[in-house]
CSV table of C-alpha atoms in Angstrom, one decimal:
chain,number,residue,atom,x,y,z
A,1,MET,CA,-7.7,8.3,-26.1
A,2,ASP,CA,-4.1,7.0,-26.2
A,3,ALA,CA,-3.2,3.6,-24.8
A,4,GLN,CA,-1.6,4.9,-21.6
A,5,HIS,CA,-4.6,6.9,-20.7
A,6,LEU,CA,-6.9,4.0,-21.4
A,7,ASN,CA,-4.7,1.9,-19.0
A,8,LEU,CA,-5.3,4.5,-16.3
A,9,ILE,CA,-9.1,4.3,-16.8
A,10,TYR,CA,-8.9,0.5,-16.5
A,11,LEU,CA,-6.8,0.9,-13.4
A,12,ILE,CA,-9.3,3.2,-11.8
A,13,VAL,CA,-12.2,0.9,-12.7
A,14,ALA,CA,-10.3,-2.1,-11.2
A,15,ALA,CA,-9.6,0.0,-8.1
A,16,ALA,CA,-13.3,0.8,-7.8
A,17,LEU,CA,-14.2,-2.8,-8.2
A,18,ALA,CA,-11.7,-3.9,-5.6
A,19,THR,CA,-13.0,-1.3,-3.2
A,20,PHE,CA,-16.6,-2.3,-3.8
A,21,ALA,CA,-15.5,-6.0,-3.2
A,22,THR,CA,-14.3,-5.0,0.3
A,23,ARG,CA,-17.6,-3.2,1.0
A,24,PHE,CA,-19.7,-6.0,-0.2
A,25,GLY,CA,-17.4,-8.9,0.8
A,26,GLY,CA,-17.9,-8.8,4.5
A,27,TYR,CA,-21.7,-9.1,4.1
A,28,VAL,CA,-21.2,-12.2,1.9
A,29,LEU,CA,-18.5,-13.7,4.3
A,30,ILE,CA,-20.6,-13.2,7.4
A,31,THR,CA,-23.4,-15.3,6.0
A,32,GLN,CA,-20.9,-18.0,4.8
A,33,LEU,CA,-17.9,-18.2,7.1
A,34,LYS,CA,-18.1,-18.9,10.8
A,35,ARG,CA,-14.4,-18.4,11.8
A,36,ILE,CA,-11.2,-17.0,10.4
A,37,PRO,CA,-7.9,-18.8,11.3
A,38,PRO,CA,-6.0,-16.7,13.9
A,39,ARG,CA,-2.8,-16.4,11.9
A,40,LEU,CA,-4.7,-15.3,8.9
A,41,GLU,CA,-6.6,-12.8,11.0
A,42,ALA,CA,-3.3,-11.5,12.4
A,43,ALA,CA,-1.8,-11.1,8.9
A,44,LEU,CA,-4.9,-9.3,7.6
A,45,ASN,CA,-4.9,-7.0,10.6
A,46,ALA,CA,-1.3,-6.0,9.9
A,47,VAL,CA,-2.0,-5.3,6.2
A,48,PRO,CA,-2.9,-1.6,6.3
A,49,ALA,CA,-0.1,-0.5,8.7
A,50,ALA,CA,2.4,-2.6,6.8
A,51,VAL,CA,1.4,-1.2,3.4
A,52,LEU,CA,1.2,2.4,4.5
A,53,THR,CA,4.5,2.3,6.3
A,54,THR,CA,6.2,1.6,3.0
A,55,LEU,CA,4.9,4.9,1.7
A,56,VAL,CA,6.1,6.8,4.8
A,57,ALA,CA,9.6,5.4,5.7
A,58,PRO,CA,11.4,5.8,2.4
A,59,ALA,CA,10.0,9.4,2.0
A,60,PHE,CA,11.4,10.1,5.5
A,61,VAL,CA,14.9,8.6,4.7
A,62,TYR,CA,15.4,9.7,1.1
A,63,GLY,CA,13.1,12.8,0.9
A,64,GLY,CA,15.7,15.3,2.1
A,65,PHE,CA,16.2,17.2,5.3
A,66,ASP,CA,13.2,19.6,4.8
A,67,VAL,CA,10.7,16.7,4.3
A,68,ALA,CA,12.1,14.7,7.2
A,69,ALA,CA,11.9,17.6,9.6
A,70,ALA,CA,8.3,18.4,8.5
A,71,MET,CA,7.4,14.7,9.0
A,72,LEU,CA,8.9,14.7,12.5
A,73,VAL,CA,6.9,17.8,13.4
A,74,ALA,CA,3.7,16.3,11.9
A,75,PHE,CA,4.3,13.0,13.8
A,76,ALA,CA,4.4,14.9,17.1
A,77,ILE,CA,1.2,16.6,16.2
A,78,GLY,CA,-0.4,13.4,15.0
A,79,LEU,CA,0.0,11.7,18.4
A,80,ARG,CA,-2.6,14.2,19.8
A,81,PHE,CA,-4.6,15.6,16.9
A,82,ALA,CA,-6.4,14.6,13.7
A,83,THR,CA,-4.9,14.3,10.3
A,84,LEU,CA,-6.0,17.7,9.1
A,85,ARG,CA,-4.0,19.5,11.7
A,86,MET,CA,-1.0,17.3,11.0
A,87,LEU,CA,-1.1,18.3,7.4
A,88,LEU,CA,-1.4,22.0,8.2
A,89,VAL,CA,1.5,22.0,10.7
A,90,GLY,CA,3.7,19.8,8.5
A,91,TRP,CA,3.0,22.1,5.6
A,92,VAL,CA,3.9,25.2,7.6
A,93,ALA,CA,7.0,23.5,8.8
A,94,VAL,CA,8.3,22.7,5.3
A,95,MET,CA,7.4,26.1,3.9
A,96,VAL,CA,9.3,27.8,6.8
A,97,ILE,CA,12.3,25.6,6.2
A,98,ARG,CA,12.3,26.1,2.4
A,99,HIS,CA,11.6,29.8,2.2
A,100,VAL,CA,12.8,31.3,5.5
A,101,ILE,CA,15.6,29.1,6.9
A,102,LEU,CA,17.3,27.7,3.7
B,1,MET,CA,-38.7,7.2,0.7
B,2,ASN,CA,-39.3,8.9,4.0
B,3,ARG,CA,-38.5,12.6,3.7
B,4,ASP,CA,-38.0,13.3,7.4
B,5,ASP,CA,-35.5,10.4,7.7
B,6,PHE,CA,-33.7,11.6,4.5
B,7,ARG,CA,-33.4,15.1,6.0
B,8,ALA,CA,-32.1,13.6,9.3
B,9,GLY,CA,-29.5,11.8,7.3
B,10,LEU,CA,-28.5,15.0,5.5
B,11,ARG,CA,-28.1,16.8,8.8
B,12,GLY,CA,-26.1,13.9,10.3
B,13,GLY,CA,-23.7,13.7,7.3
B,14,PHE,CA,-23.2,17.4,7.0
B,15,PRO,CA,-20.3,17.8,9.5
B,16,VAL,CA,-18.6,14.7,8.1
B,17,MET,CA,-18.9,16.3,4.6
B,18,LEU,CA,-17.3,19.5,5.9
B,19,SER,CA,-14.3,17.7,7.5
B,20,ALA,CA,-13.8,15.5,4.4
B,21,SER,CA,-13.9,18.4,2.0
B,22,PRO,CA,-10.2,19.5,2.4
B,23,PHE,CA,-9.2,16.0,1.7
B,24,GLY,CA,-11.3,15.9,-1.4
B,25,ALA,CA,-9.6,19.0,-2.7
B,26,LEU,CA,-6.2,17.7,-1.6
B,27,PHE,CA,-6.8,14.5,-3.6
B,28,GLY,CA,-7.8,16.5,-6.7
B,29,ALA,CA,-4.6,18.6,-6.5
B,30,LEU,CA,-2.3,15.7,-5.8
B,31,ALA,CA,-3.9,13.5,-8.5
B,32,VAL,CA,-3.1,16.2,-11.2
B,33,ASP,CA,0.4,16.5,-9.8
B,34,ASN,CA,0.8,12.7,-10.2
B,35,GLY,CA,-0.2,12.9,-13.9
B,36,PHE,CA,-4.0,12.5,-13.8
B,37,SER,CA,-6.2,14.7,-15.9
B,38,VAL,CA,-8.9,16.7,-14.1
B,39,ALA,CA,-11.5,14.2,-15.5
B,40,ASP,CA,-9.5,11.2,-14.3
B,41,ALA,CA,-9.3,12.6,-10.8
B,42,VAL,CA,-13.1,13.3,-10.7
B,43,PHE,CA,-13.8,9.8,-12.2
B,44,MET,CA,-11.7,8.2,-9.5
B,45,SER,CA,-13.5,10.0,-6.7
B,46,ALA,CA,-16.9,9.1,-8.2
B,47,THR,CA,-16.1,5.4,-8.7
B,48,VAL,CA,-13.7,4.4,-5.9
B,49,TYR,CA,-15.0,6.9,-3.3
B,50,ALA,CA,-12.4,6.0,-0.6
B,51,GLY,CA,-10.0,8.8,0.4
B,52,ALA,CA,-7.0,7.0,1.7
B,53,SER,CA,-6.9,4.4,-1.0
B,54,GLN,CA,-7.3,7.0,-3.7
B,55,MET,CA,-4.2,8.8,-2.3
B,56,VAL,CA,-2.3,5.5,-2.3
B,57,GLY,CA,-3.5,4.8,-5.8
B,58,ILE,CA,-2.2,8.1,-7.3
B,59,GLU,CA,1.1,7.9,-5.3
B,60,LEU,CA,1.8,4.4,-6.7
B,61,PHE,CA,0.6,5.3,-10.2
B,62,GLY,CA,2.9,8.4,-10.2
B,63,ASN,CA,5.8,6.0,-9.4
B,64,ASN,CA,5.0,3.6,-12.3
B,65,VAL,CA,4.2,0.7,-10.0
B,66,GLN,CA,2.7,-2.3,-11.8
B,67,PRO,CA,-1.1,-2.0,-12.2
B,68,TRP,CA,-1.9,-5.3,-10.3
B,69,LEU,CA,0.1,-3.9,-7.3
B,70,VAL,CA,-1.8,-0.6,-7.4
B,71,VAL,CA,-5.1,-2.5,-7.3
B,72,LEU,CA,-3.9,-4.8,-4.6
B,73,SER,CA,-2.8,-1.9,-2.5
B,74,VAL,CA,-6.1,-0.2,-2.9
B,75,PHE,CA,-7.7,-3.4,-1.8
B,76,ALA,CA,-5.4,-3.7,1.2
B,77,VAL,CA,-6.0,-0.1,2.4
B,78,ASN,CA,-9.7,-0.7,2.1
B,79,PHE,CA,-9.7,-4.1,3.7
B,80,ARG,CA,-11.2,-2.8,6.9
B,81,HIS,CA,-14.4,-2.3,4.9
B,82,VAL,CA,-14.9,-6.1,4.9
B,83,LEU,CA,-15.3,-5.8,8.6
B,84,TYR,CA,-17.7,-2.9,8.2
B,85,SER,CA,-20.0,-4.6,5.7
B,86,ALA,CA,-20.0,-7.8,7.9
B,87,SER,CA,-20.8,-5.7,10.9
B,88,ILE,CA,-23.6,-3.6,9.6
B,89,ALA,CA,-25.3,-6.6,7.9
B,90,LYS,CA,-27.6,-6.9,10.9
B,91,HIS,CA,-28.8,-3.3,10.6
B,92,ILE,CA,-29.6,-3.3,6.9
B,93,ARG,CA,-31.1,-6.7,6.5
B,94,HIS,CA,-34.5,-5.2,5.5
B,95,PHE,CA,-33.0,-3.3,2.5
B,96,THR,CA,-33.8,-4.6,-0.9
B,97,LEU,CA,-30.9,-5.9,-3.0
B,98,ILE,CA,-30.6,-2.7,-5.0
B,99,GLN,CA,-30.7,-0.7,-1.8
B,100,LYS,CA,-28.0,-3.0,-0.3
B,101,LEU,CA,-25.7,-2.6,-3.3
B,102,LEU,CA,-26.1,1.2,-3.1
B,103,ALA,CA,-25.5,1.1,0.7
B,104,PHE,CA,-22.3,-0.9,0.3
B,105,PHE,CA,-21.1,1.5,-2.4
B,106,LEU,CA,-21.5,4.4,0.0
B,107,LEU,CA,-20.0,2.6,3.0
B,108,VAL,CA,-17.1,4.9,4.1
B,109,ASP,CA,-15.8,5.0,7.6
B,110,PRO,CA,-18.1,7.6,9.1
B,111,GLN,CA,-21.1,6.0,7.4
B,112,TYR,CA,-20.2,2.7,9.0
B,113,ALA,CA,-19.7,4.3,12.4
B,114,GLU,CA,-22.9,6.3,12.4
B,115,THR,CA,-25.0,3.3,11.1
B,116,GLU,CA,-23.5,1.1,13.8
B,117,GLN,CA,-24.3,3.7,16.5
B,118,ARG,CA,-27.8,4.3,15.3
B,119,GLY,CA,-28.5,0.6,15.3
B,120,GLU,CA,-27.1,0.2,18.8
B,121,ARG,CA,-29.2,3.1,20.1
B,122,GLY,CA,-32.3,1.3,18.9
B,123,LEU,CA,-33.1,4.0,16.2
B,124,PRO,CA,-34.3,2.6,12.9
B,125,VAL,CA,-31.7,2.4,10.2
B,126,THR,CA,-34.0,3.2,7.3
B,127,PHE,CA,-32.8,3.4,3.7
B,128,SER,CA,-33.9,7.1,3.5
B,129,TRP,CA,-31.7,8.0,6.4
B,130,TYR,CA,-28.8,6.0,5.1
B,131,LEU,CA,-29.1,7.5,1.7
B,132,GLY,CA,-29.3,11.1,3.0
B,133,PHE,CA,-26.3,10.6,5.2
B,134,GLY,CA,-24.3,9.0,2.3
B,135,LEU,CA,-25.2,11.5,-0.5
B,136,VAL,CA,-24.4,14.6,1.5
B,137,ILE,CA,-20.9,13.3,1.7
B,138,TYR,CA,-20.6,11.6,-1.7
B,139,PHE,CA,-21.5,14.5,-4.0
B,140,PRO,CA,-19.4,17.2,-2.3
B,141,TRP,CA,-16.5,14.7,-2.3
B,142,ILE,CA,-16.7,14.7,-6.1
B,143,LEU,CA,-17.1,18.5,-6.3
B,144,ASN,CA,-14.2,19.1,-4.0
B,145,THR,CA,-12.0,16.8,-6.1
B,146,LEU,CA,-12.9,18.9,-9.2
B,147,ILE,CA,-12.1,22.1,-7.4
B,148,GLY,CA,-8.8,20.7,-6.1
B,149,ALA,CA,-7.9,19.3,-9.5
B,150,LEU,CA,-8.6,22.6,-11.3
B,151,PHE,CA,-6.6,24.4,-8.7
B,152,GLY,CA,-3.8,21.9,-8.9
B,153,GLN,CA,-3.5,22.4,-12.7
B,154,LEU,CA,-2.7,26.0,-12.1
B,155,ILE,CA,0.2,25.2,-9.8
B,156,GLY,CA,3.6,25.4,-11.4
B,157,ASP,CA,6.1,23.7,-9.1
B,158,PRO,CA,4.4,21.7,-6.3
B,159,LYS,CA,7.6,21.8,-4.2
B,160,ALA,CA,7.6,25.6,-4.1
B,161,ILE,CA,4.3,25.6,-2.3
B,162,GLY,CA,5.0,22.6,-0.2
B,163,LEU,CA,2.5,20.2,-1.9
B,164,ASP,CA,5.0,17.3,-2.0
B,165,VAL,CA,5.1,16.8,1.8
B,166,LEU,CA,1.4,16.4,2.1
B,167,LEU,CA,1.1,12.8,0.9
B,168,PRO,CA,3.8,11.3,3.2
B,169,ILE,CA,2.3,13.2,6.1
B,170,TYR,CA,-1.1,12.0,5.2
B,171,PHE,CA,0.1,8.4,5.1
B,172,LEU,CA,1.9,8.9,8.4
B,173,GLY,CA,-1.5,10.0,9.9
B,174,LEU,CA,-3.1,6.9,8.5
B,175,VAL,CA,-0.4,4.7,10.0
B,176,LEU,CA,-0.9,6.4,13.4
B,177,GLY,CA,-4.6,5.7,13.1
B,178,PHE,CA,-3.8,2.0,13.4
B,179,ARG,CA,-1.5,2.3,16.5
B,180,LYS,CA,-4.0,0.6,18.8
B,181,ARG,CA,-3.9,-2.7,16.9
B,182,ASP,CA,-2.0,-5.8,18.0
B,183,ARG,CA,1.6,-6.0,16.9
B,184,PHE,CA,1.6,-2.4,15.6
B,185,LEU,CA,5.1,-1.5,16.6
B,186,PRO,CA,6.9,-4.6,15.4
B,187,VAL,CA,4.9,-4.5,12.1
B,188,VAL,CA,5.7,-0.9,11.4
B,189,ALA,CA,9.3,-1.2,12.4
B,190,THR,CA,9.8,-4.3,10.1
B,191,SER,CA,8.0,-2.7,7.1
B,192,ALA,CA,9.9,0.5,7.6
B,193,VAL,CA,13.3,-1.1,7.6
B,194,ALA,CA,12.4,-3.5,4.8
B,195,SER,CA,10.9,-0.8,2.5
B,196,VAL,CA,13.9,1.5,3.0
B,197,ALA,CA,16.3,-1.4,2.3
B,198,ALA,CA,14.3,-2.5,-0.7
B,199,MET,CA,14.3,1.1,-2.0
B,200,HIS,CA,18.1,1.1,-1.8
B,201,PHE,CA,18.8,-2.3,-3.2
B,202,VAL,CA,16.0,-3.2,-5.5
B,203,GLY,CA,14.4,0.1,-6.6
B,204,SER,CA,11.3,2.2,-6.4
B,205,PRO,CA,8.1,0.3,-7.1
B,206,TRP,CA,9.2,-2.8,-5.3
B,207,HIS,CA,9.8,-1.2,-2.0
B,208,VAL,CA,6.0,-1.2,-1.5
B,209,SER,CA,5.4,-5.0,-1.9
B,210,ILE,CA,8.6,-6.1,-0.2
B,211,GLY,CA,8.2,-3.8,2.8
B,212,ALA,CA,4.5,-4.7,3.2
B,213,LEU,CA,5.1,-8.4,2.8
B,214,ALA,CA,7.8,-8.3,5.5
B,215,GLY,CA,5.4,-6.7,8.0
B,216,ILE,CA,2.5,-8.9,7.2
B,217,LEU,CA,4.6,-12.1,7.5
B,218,LEU,CA,6.0,-11.0,10.8
B,219,ALA,CA,2.4,-10.5,12.1
B,220,ALA,CA,1.5,-14.0,11.0
B,221,VAL,CA,4.5,-15.5,12.6
B,222,LEU,CA,4.5,-13.6,16.0
B,223,PRO,CA,2.8,-15.3,18.9
B,224,PRO,CA,-0.7,-13.7,19.6
B,225,GLU,CA,-0.8,-10.9,22.1
B,226,HIS,CA,-2.6,-11.8,25.3
B,227,ARG,CA,-5.5,-9.5,24.8
B,228,LEU,CA,-8.9,-10.6,23.8
B,229,ARG,CA,-10.7,-8.6,21.2
B,230,GLN,CA,-14.4,-8.1,21.6
B,231,GLY,CA,-17.1,-6.5,19.5
B,232,PRO,CA,-16.5,-4.9,16.1
B,233,ALA,CA,-13.1,-3.6,15.2
B,234,PRO,CA,-12.7,0.1,16.2
B,235,VAL,CA,-13.2,2.6,13.4
B,236,GLU,CA,-10.0,4.0,12.2
B,237,LYS,CA,-10.0,7.7,11.3
B,238,GLU,CA,-9.8,8.3,7.6
B,239,ALA,CA,-10.7,11.1,5.2
C-alpha cells in the first residue's frame, strides 16, 4: 500500500471516529451539561447550512452554464419534493442541455 | 434477543432501506470518480455510515483539501447526531453498554426519528427491534455502495453521462433541508458570497473553511430570532 492510499485509509478512519463521536457525544453531554450558551447554540445550529453552502455556491457560479441551469431546475423541484427527485430532474436537465441543445 | 421484535424492526426499516439504496449506489459511483478504489468506498460506507457526510468527504478529498478540514467537515455535517443521541438517551437507558455502543453506531436520521416516535407512542424500544431496524438499512447500504462503485469504475467520462452535477444538486438538497432553521437565509447568503469570493481570491480548498466560518460567525453575532424552540430539533431529511 503506497503512502497516499494509507493516508486515505487514515482519513476514512478519522471520519468514522468523528461521526461516532457525534452519535455518542450527545448521550454523554446530556448527562453532564445542563445548558448550552445561546450564542454557541446559534453558531452550532448554523454549521451544516454554512458548510454545505460552500459546496453549492461555487459550483453554481464557476461550474458553467449547463451545471448552473440544472441546479436552478433542481432548486425549484427541491422546494416541493425530496432529494431523489431533485437529482433525477437535475440530471435530466443537464443531459438535455449537453446532448440535445448544445 | 426477541425474534418478533427483530422482525418488526426489519419490516419498519425496509422502506427506509429502499429509499436510501440509490444514494448508496450514487456514493459508490462518485467515490470512484473522486479517486477512491472500490474497496475504499465500501470501507467508508461500512465505517462512517452517514450518507451526506460521506459525500462531503469524497468531494473534499477529490479537491485535495487538508485532511483535518475533511474530518472537521464530516464532523460538522454530522453534528445533528449529537442532538439525536442526547434525545434518544431516555429510550435506550435499559440497553447494556455494548448494546448502546452498537445503537449509537447505527444512529442515522430515520433510525433516530423512528426510535423517538416509537418511544413517544409508548411502544417498547427493545434492542431486538432497534437492531433489526438498523441492520436492514446498514448492510444494503454497504452492498449498494459496492454496486455503485463497480458500476462507476466502468464509466469513462462522468461528464458525458451527467454524473458531475449530482453532487452539487445533492448538497443543494441538503441545504434546503435546513431551511426551517433560525437565521437560515442570512447564513446561506453570507456563506455563499464568502465561498465564491474565497474561491476567486484564495483558491479551491480554502473556500470551504472561509465560507463556512463567515456564515457561522454571522449566526453567532446576529440577535436571536423571537421564536421559542421547543422539544427536540426536527429531523432533517438525509440519505
